[in-house]
Tab-separated table of C-alpha atoms and ligand atoms in Angstrom:
chain	number	residue	atom	x	y	z
A	16	MET	CA	248.563	14.786	91.184
A	17	SER	CA	248.814	15.336	94.933
A	18	SER	CA	252.141	16.377	96.402
A	19	ILE	CA	253.853	14.489	99.223
A	20	ASN	CA	252.818	17.243	101.650
A	21	THR	CA	249.157	17.147	100.596
A	22	LEU	CA	249.063	13.369	101.131
A	23	LYS	CA	250.815	13.755	104.474
A	24	LYS	CA	248.298	16.368	105.629
A	25	GLN	CA	245.416	14.189	104.475
A	26	ILE	CA	246.729	11.250	106.529
A	27	LEU	CA	247.274	13.310	109.647
A	28	SER	CA	243.870	14.991	109.491
A	29	GLN	CA	241.942	11.923	108.421
A	30	GLY	CA	242.099	9.391	111.188
A	31	GLU	CA	244.093	6.781	112.954
A	32	LEU	CA	247.571	5.868	111.830
A	33	PRO	CA	248.507	2.233	111.484
A	34	ASN	CA	250.720	1.493	114.468
A	35	HIS	CA	252.746	-1.176	112.684
A	36	ILE	CA	253.292	-1.398	108.919
A	37	ALA	CA	254.958	-4.445	107.374
A	38	ILE	CA	256.214	-4.473	103.784
A	39	ILE	CA	257.069	-7.278	101.366
A	40	MET	CA	259.489	-5.417	99.106
A	41	ASP	CA	259.099	-7.272	95.814
A	42	GLY	CA	260.024	-6.579	92.203
A	43	ASN	CA	263.660	-5.485	92.278
A	44	GLY	CA	264.604	-8.177	89.758
A	45	ARG	CA	261.768	-7.317	87.363
A	46	TRP	CA	262.538	-3.613	87.636
A	47	ALA	CA	266.130	-4.305	86.542
A	48	LYS	CA	265.114	-6.757	83.801
A	49	LYS	CA	262.754	-4.186	82.271
A	50	ARG	CA	265.778	-1.909	81.881
A	51	GLY	CA	268.154	-4.603	80.636
A	52	LEU	CA	270.178	-4.330	83.860
A	53	PRO	CA	271.507	-7.043	86.210
A	54	ARG	CA	269.186	-7.996	89.096
A	55	THR	CA	271.725	-6.620	91.574
A	56	VAL	CA	271.157	-3.115	90.183
A	57	GLY	CA	267.466	-3.594	91.021
A	58	HIS	CA	268.423	-4.278	94.645
A	59	LYS	CA	270.626	-1.174	94.672
A	60	TYR	CA	267.660	0.957	93.621
A	61	GLY	CA	265.567	-0.998	96.128
A	62	VAL	CA	267.720	0.477	98.874
A	63	LYS	CA	266.851	3.995	97.657
A	64	ALA	CA	263.171	3.091	98.090
A	65	VAL	CA	263.911	1.759	101.598
A	66	LYS	CA	265.409	5.115	102.561
A	67	LYS	CA	262.432	7.076	101.205
A	68	VAL	CA	259.926	4.883	103.020
A	69	VAL	CA	261.799	4.900	106.345
A	70	ARG	CA	261.989	8.690	106.230
A	71	ALA	CA	258.314	8.997	105.226
A	72	ALA	CA	257.237	6.657	108.040
A	73	GLY	CA	259.209	8.607	110.633
A	74	GLU	CA	257.832	11.930	109.432
A	75	ILE	CA	254.206	11.045	110.102
A	76	GLY	CA	254.915	9.247	113.376
A	77	ILE	CA	254.547	5.585	112.445
A	78	LYS	CA	255.738	3.566	115.424
A	79	TYR	CA	256.811	0.260	113.822
A	80	LEU	CA	257.951	-0.569	110.290
A	81	THR	CA	258.955	-4.141	109.407
A	82	LEU	CA	260.711	-4.754	106.092
A	83	TYR	CA	261.000	-8.249	104.609
A	84	THR	CA	264.643	-7.886	103.713
A	85	PHE	CA	265.808	-11.475	103.325
A	86	SER	CA	263.875	-14.713	103.729
A	87	THR	CA	265.414	-18.081	104.577
A	88	GLU	CA	264.402	-19.138	101.036
A	89	ASN	CA	266.434	-16.289	99.531
A	90	TRP	CA	269.663	-18.233	100.255
A	91	LYS	CA	268.705	-20.393	97.259
A	92	ARG	CA	269.319	-17.481	94.873
A	93	PRO	CA	272.563	-17.367	92.854
A	94	LYS	CA	275.545	-16.848	95.160
A	95	LYS	CA	276.427	-13.562	93.489
A	96	GLU	CA	272.967	-12.141	94.118
A	97	VAL	CA	272.922	-13.267	97.760
A	98	SER	CA	276.243	-11.590	98.451
A	99	ALA	CA	275.126	-8.433	96.611
A	100	ILE	CA	272.039	-8.178	98.861
A	101	MET	CA	274.125	-8.876	101.985
A	102	ASN	CA	276.695	-6.242	100.979
A	103	LEU	CA	273.972	-3.691	100.331
A	104	LEU	CA	272.539	-4.385	103.749
A	105	TYR	CA	275.950	-4.016	105.379
A	106	GLU	CA	276.936	-0.857	103.500
A	107	THR	CA	273.539	0.805	103.921
A	108	THR	CA	273.309	0.161	107.659
A	109	ARG	CA	276.873	1.374	108.170
A	110	ARG	CA	276.403	4.476	106.019
A	111	GLU	CA	272.972	5.383	107.405
A	112	LEU	CA	273.705	4.763	111.085
A	113	ASN	CA	274.170	8.454	111.840
A	114	GLU	CA	270.945	9.324	110.072
A	115	LEU	CA	269.115	6.670	112.090
A	116	LEU	CA	270.505	8.194	115.299
A	117	GLU	CA	269.716	11.777	114.227
A	118	ASN	CA	266.144	10.757	113.467
A	119	ASN	CA	265.630	8.803	116.678
A	120	VAL	CA	265.110	5.523	114.752
A	121	ARG	CA	265.578	2.289	116.698
A	122	LEU	CA	266.912	-0.575	114.583
A	123	ILE	CA	265.963	-4.154	115.416
A	124	THR	CA	265.905	-7.432	113.490
A	125	THR	CA	263.611	-10.439	113.337
A	126	GLY	CA	265.021	-13.751	112.107
A	127	ASP	CA	268.217	-15.663	112.646
A	128	ILE	CA	271.061	-13.224	112.078
A	129	GLU	CA	273.592	-15.731	113.449
A	130	ALA	CA	273.720	-17.170	109.913
A	131	LEU	CA	275.166	-13.896	108.583
A	132	SER	CA	278.911	-13.514	108.178
A	133	PRO	CA	280.712	-12.433	111.405
A	134	ARG	CA	281.584	-8.990	109.978
A	135	ARG	CA	277.994	-8.245	108.937
A	136	ARG	CA	276.551	-9.653	112.127
A	137	LYS	CA	278.903	-7.573	114.265
A	138	MET	CA	278.037	-4.362	112.458
A	139	LEU	CA	274.287	-5.049	112.690
A	140	LYS	CA	274.546	-5.800	116.406
A	141	GLU	CA	276.486	-2.571	116.931
A	142	ALA	CA	273.838	-0.578	115.079
A	143	ILE	CA	271.103	-2.286	117.123
A	144	ALA	CA	272.932	-1.501	120.390
A	145	LEU	CA	273.667	2.123	119.436
A	146	THR	CA	270.039	2.860	118.511
A	147	ALA	CA	268.509	0.838	121.364
A	148	ASN	CA	267.371	3.911	123.301
A	149	ASP	CA	265.826	5.712	120.330
A	150	THR	CA	262.154	6.369	120.890
A	151	GLY	CA	260.891	7.317	117.410
A	152	LEU	CA	260.268	4.800	114.637
A	153	THR	CA	261.255	1.177	115.320
A	154	LEU	CA	262.706	-0.156	112.069
A	155	ASN	CA	262.540	-3.933	112.107
A	156	LEU	CA	264.488	-5.757	109.401
A	157	ALA	CA	263.201	-9.285	108.850
A	158	LEU	CA	266.485	-10.973	108.022
A	159	ASN	CA	266.975	-14.654	107.349
A	160	TYR	CA	263.339	-14.893	108.405
A	161	SER	CA	260.795	-17.695	107.918
A	162	GLY	CA	257.294	-17.544	109.375
A	163	ARG	CA	256.938	-21.340	109.497
A	164	PHE	CA	260.334	-21.793	111.146
A	165	GLU	CA	259.439	-19.149	113.714
A	166	ILE	CA	256.184	-20.979	114.571
A	167	LEU	CA	257.962	-24.355	114.809
A	168	GLN	CA	260.601	-22.886	117.109
A	169	ALA	CA	257.881	-21.377	119.296
A	170	VAL	CA	256.108	-24.753	119.529
A	171	LYS	CA	259.364	-26.495	120.511
A	172	ASN	CA	260.235	-23.897	123.138
A	173	ILE	CA	256.711	-23.995	124.563
A	174	ALA	CA	256.977	-27.810	124.797
A	175	VAL	CA	260.315	-27.521	126.630
A	176	ASP	CA	258.954	-24.989	129.122
A	177	TYR	CA	255.733	-26.979	129.580
A	178	ALA	CA	257.792	-30.083	130.388
A	179	LYS	CA	259.648	-28.029	133.003
A	180	GLY	CA	256.288	-27.133	134.543
A	181	ALA	CA	256.478	-23.437	133.648
A	182	PHE	CA	252.725	-23.358	132.905
A	183	LYS	CA	249.639	-25.562	132.589
A	184	ILE	CA	248.247	-26.731	129.236
A	185	ASP	CA	245.290	-24.318	129.466
A	186	ASP	CA	247.669	-21.412	129.975
A	187	ILE	CA	248.764	-21.797	126.333
A	188	ASP	CA	246.759	-19.040	124.697
A	189	GLY	CA	247.386	-16.529	121.917
A	190	GLU	CA	249.220	-14.169	124.214
A	191	LEU	CA	251.586	-16.827	125.539
A	192	PHE	CA	252.173	-18.177	122.024
A	193	SER	CA	252.975	-14.691	120.673
A	194	SER	CA	255.517	-14.217	123.448
A	195	TYR	CA	257.477	-17.208	122.086
A	196	LEU	CA	257.704	-15.710	118.589
A	197	GLN	CA	260.730	-13.759	117.365
A	198	THR	CA	258.493	-10.689	117.178
A	199	ASN	CA	257.816	-10.786	120.934
A	200	GLY	CA	257.303	-7.214	122.114
A	201	LEU	CA	256.066	-5.917	118.750
A	202	PRO	CA	252.386	-5.313	118.094
A	203	ASP	CA	250.852	-7.276	115.190
A	204	PRO	CA	250.982	-5.345	111.905
A	205	ASP	CA	247.897	-3.272	111.097
A	206	LEU	CA	248.831	-2.902	107.444
A	207	LEU	CA	250.798	-5.207	105.144
A	208	ILE	CA	251.989	-3.705	101.871
A	209	ARG	CA	253.230	-5.910	99.043
A	210	THR	CA	254.700	-4.421	95.895
A	211	SER	CA	254.843	-5.809	92.345
A	212	GLY	CA	251.353	-7.280	92.314
A	213	GLU	CA	251.893	-10.790	93.699
A	214	MET	CA	248.992	-12.085	95.796
A	215	ARG	CA	251.026	-14.142	98.258
A	216	ILE	CA	252.151	-13.980	101.887
A	217	SER	CA	255.464	-15.770	101.098
A	218	ASN	CA	256.134	-17.169	104.585
A	219	PHE	CA	256.060	-13.693	106.154
A	220	LEU	CA	254.640	-13.071	109.654
A	221	LEU	CA	252.137	-15.941	109.300
A	222	TRP	CA	250.792	-15.781	112.851
A	223	GLN	CA	251.022	-12.009	113.224
A	224	THR	CA	249.031	-11.039	110.103
A	225	SER	CA	245.760	-12.817	110.999
A	226	TYR	CA	243.803	-9.548	111.019
A	227	THR	CA	246.207	-7.316	109.125
A	228	GLU	CA	244.803	-5.215	106.282
A	229	MET	CA	246.554	-6.016	102.997
A	230	TYR	CA	247.483	-3.503	100.339
A	231	ILE	CA	248.885	-4.886	97.118
A	232	THR	CA	250.192	-2.562	94.443
A	233	ASP	CA	251.586	-3.294	90.977
A	234	VAL	CA	254.362	-0.749	91.567
A	235	LEU	CA	257.772	-2.476	91.597
A	236	TRP	CA	259.728	-1.917	94.810
A	237	PRO	CA	262.428	0.416	93.375
A	238	ASP	CA	259.605	2.698	92.128
A	239	PHE	CA	257.835	2.701	95.498
A	240	ASP	CA	258.288	6.106	97.091
A	241	GLU	CA	256.855	8.466	99.735
A	242	LYS	CA	253.703	9.095	97.704
A	243	GLU	CA	253.025	5.392	97.124
A	244	PHE	CA	253.586	4.759	100.834
A	245	TYR	CA	251.226	7.547	101.869
A	246	ARG	CA	248.598	6.344	99.359
A	247	ALA	CA	248.692	2.900	100.983
A	248	ILE	CA	248.079	4.492	104.389
A	249	ILE	CA	245.192	6.600	103.069
A	250	ASP	CA	243.664	3.431	101.618
A	251	PHE	CA	244.083	1.743	105.016
A	252	GLN	CA	242.381	4.647	106.773
A	253	GLY	CA	239.316	4.095	104.588
A	254	ARG	CA	238.941	0.457	105.618
A	255	GLU	CA	236.498	-0.832	108.164
A	256	ARG	CA	238.279	-3.280	110.487
A	257	ARG	CA	235.903	-5.760	112.084
A	258	PHE	CA	238.278	-8.440	113.435
A	259	GLY	CA	235.716	-11.152	112.638
A	260	ARG	CA	232.822	-9.248	114.211
A	261	VAL	CA	229.849	-7.765	112.403
A	262	LYS	CA	229.673	-4.075	111.658
A	263	ARG	CA	229.241	-2.133	114.865
A	264	ALA	CA	225.584	-1.035	115.156
A	265	LYS	CA	224.915	2.660	115.688
A	266	LYS	CA	224.058	3.413	119.279
A	267	SER	CA	220.372	4.115	119.666
A	268	LYS	CA	219.084	6.495	122.312
A	269	GLY	CA	218.673	4.981	125.730
A	270	THR	CA	221.144	2.130	125.263
B	325	FPP	C1	262.658	-8.695	96.246
B	325	FPP	O1	262.787	-8.451	94.882
B	325	FPP	C2	263.753	-8.116	97.004
B	325	FPP	C3	264.594	-8.762	97.848
B	325	FPP	C4	264.488	-10.212	98.124
B	325	FPP	C5	265.691	-8.083	98.526
B	325	FPP	C6	265.305	-6.813	99.207
B	325	FPP	C7	266.515	-6.176	99.729
B	325	FPP	C8	266.832	-4.872	99.582
B	325	FPP	C9	265.968	-3.872	98.925
B	325	FPP	C10	268.111	-4.400	100.170
B	325	FPP	C11	267.945	-4.336	101.665
B	325	FPP	C12	268.565	-3.203	102.299
B	325	FPP	C13	268.125	-2.619	103.446
B	325	FPP	C14	268.951	-1.547	104.027
B	325	FPP	C15	266.878	-2.991	104.147
B	325	FPP	P1	263.018	-9.685	93.935
B	325	FPP	O2	264.480	-9.840	93.700
B	325	FPP	O3	262.329	-10.887	94.472
B	325	FPP	O4	262.316	-9.199	92.621
B	325	FPP	P2	261.626	-10.103	91.493
B	325	FPP	O5	260.467	-10.795	92.157
B	325	FPP	O6	261.199	-9.095	90.481
B	325	FPP	O7	262.665	-11.062	90.985
């Protein structure tokens, strides 16, 4: 079994790093159920995995890490579970703020955080403001996020600006569209990791993941650690990305 350091060295010597990694953190509930524990305990251990992965990403110089923390559909879960997740988010951000600052991590969010309680929203906004000048890893929490909603909002806002004469119809291209998304300013993810074996995108970054490499592992999120994270990156480094083109032909002499 390779150690964390061996995997880290392999990544750094092997090739290009993914610039932006997005993760669908799934399986907290199943992890808890397997142990006869309440689902909320699964989320608590899920936070431990978040910390390991954030640290591991920062250590190898990943620039952007987006975590699917809470989808708009997650509000439909039992009230007790929703408030447990929200409390974990609040407590973790508050407790880890100094560590984020010490490690030069910039915290941002994607999604509508206005729906969060005033106390939680205030604390998140403070953490975002305090880390705004950090230049290391950008940690993006997708919170109260829906890919379809984000696209619909973009379409509406584009229509409003078009009606105002801000641009012509032919100016609406991929770049302009992306600039109306909540992820404006972030590069598209290069690698999307999903834990717990489900083969779904679950309304996550629908526009942004068009050419993202997917890595799906059966490991449940609370068991996902530095080694699992580094293995996903090594797998990514072995992929050939063609973006819809054919394999690049080897250059022959004289061309
Ligand atoms: C998915 O597992 C997990 C979530 C919807 C919540 C993820 C949230 C955390 C790990 C806490 C967030 C904290 C920070 C600081 C980012 P699931 O409940 O859907 O699992 P299941 O599919 O096995 O039921």
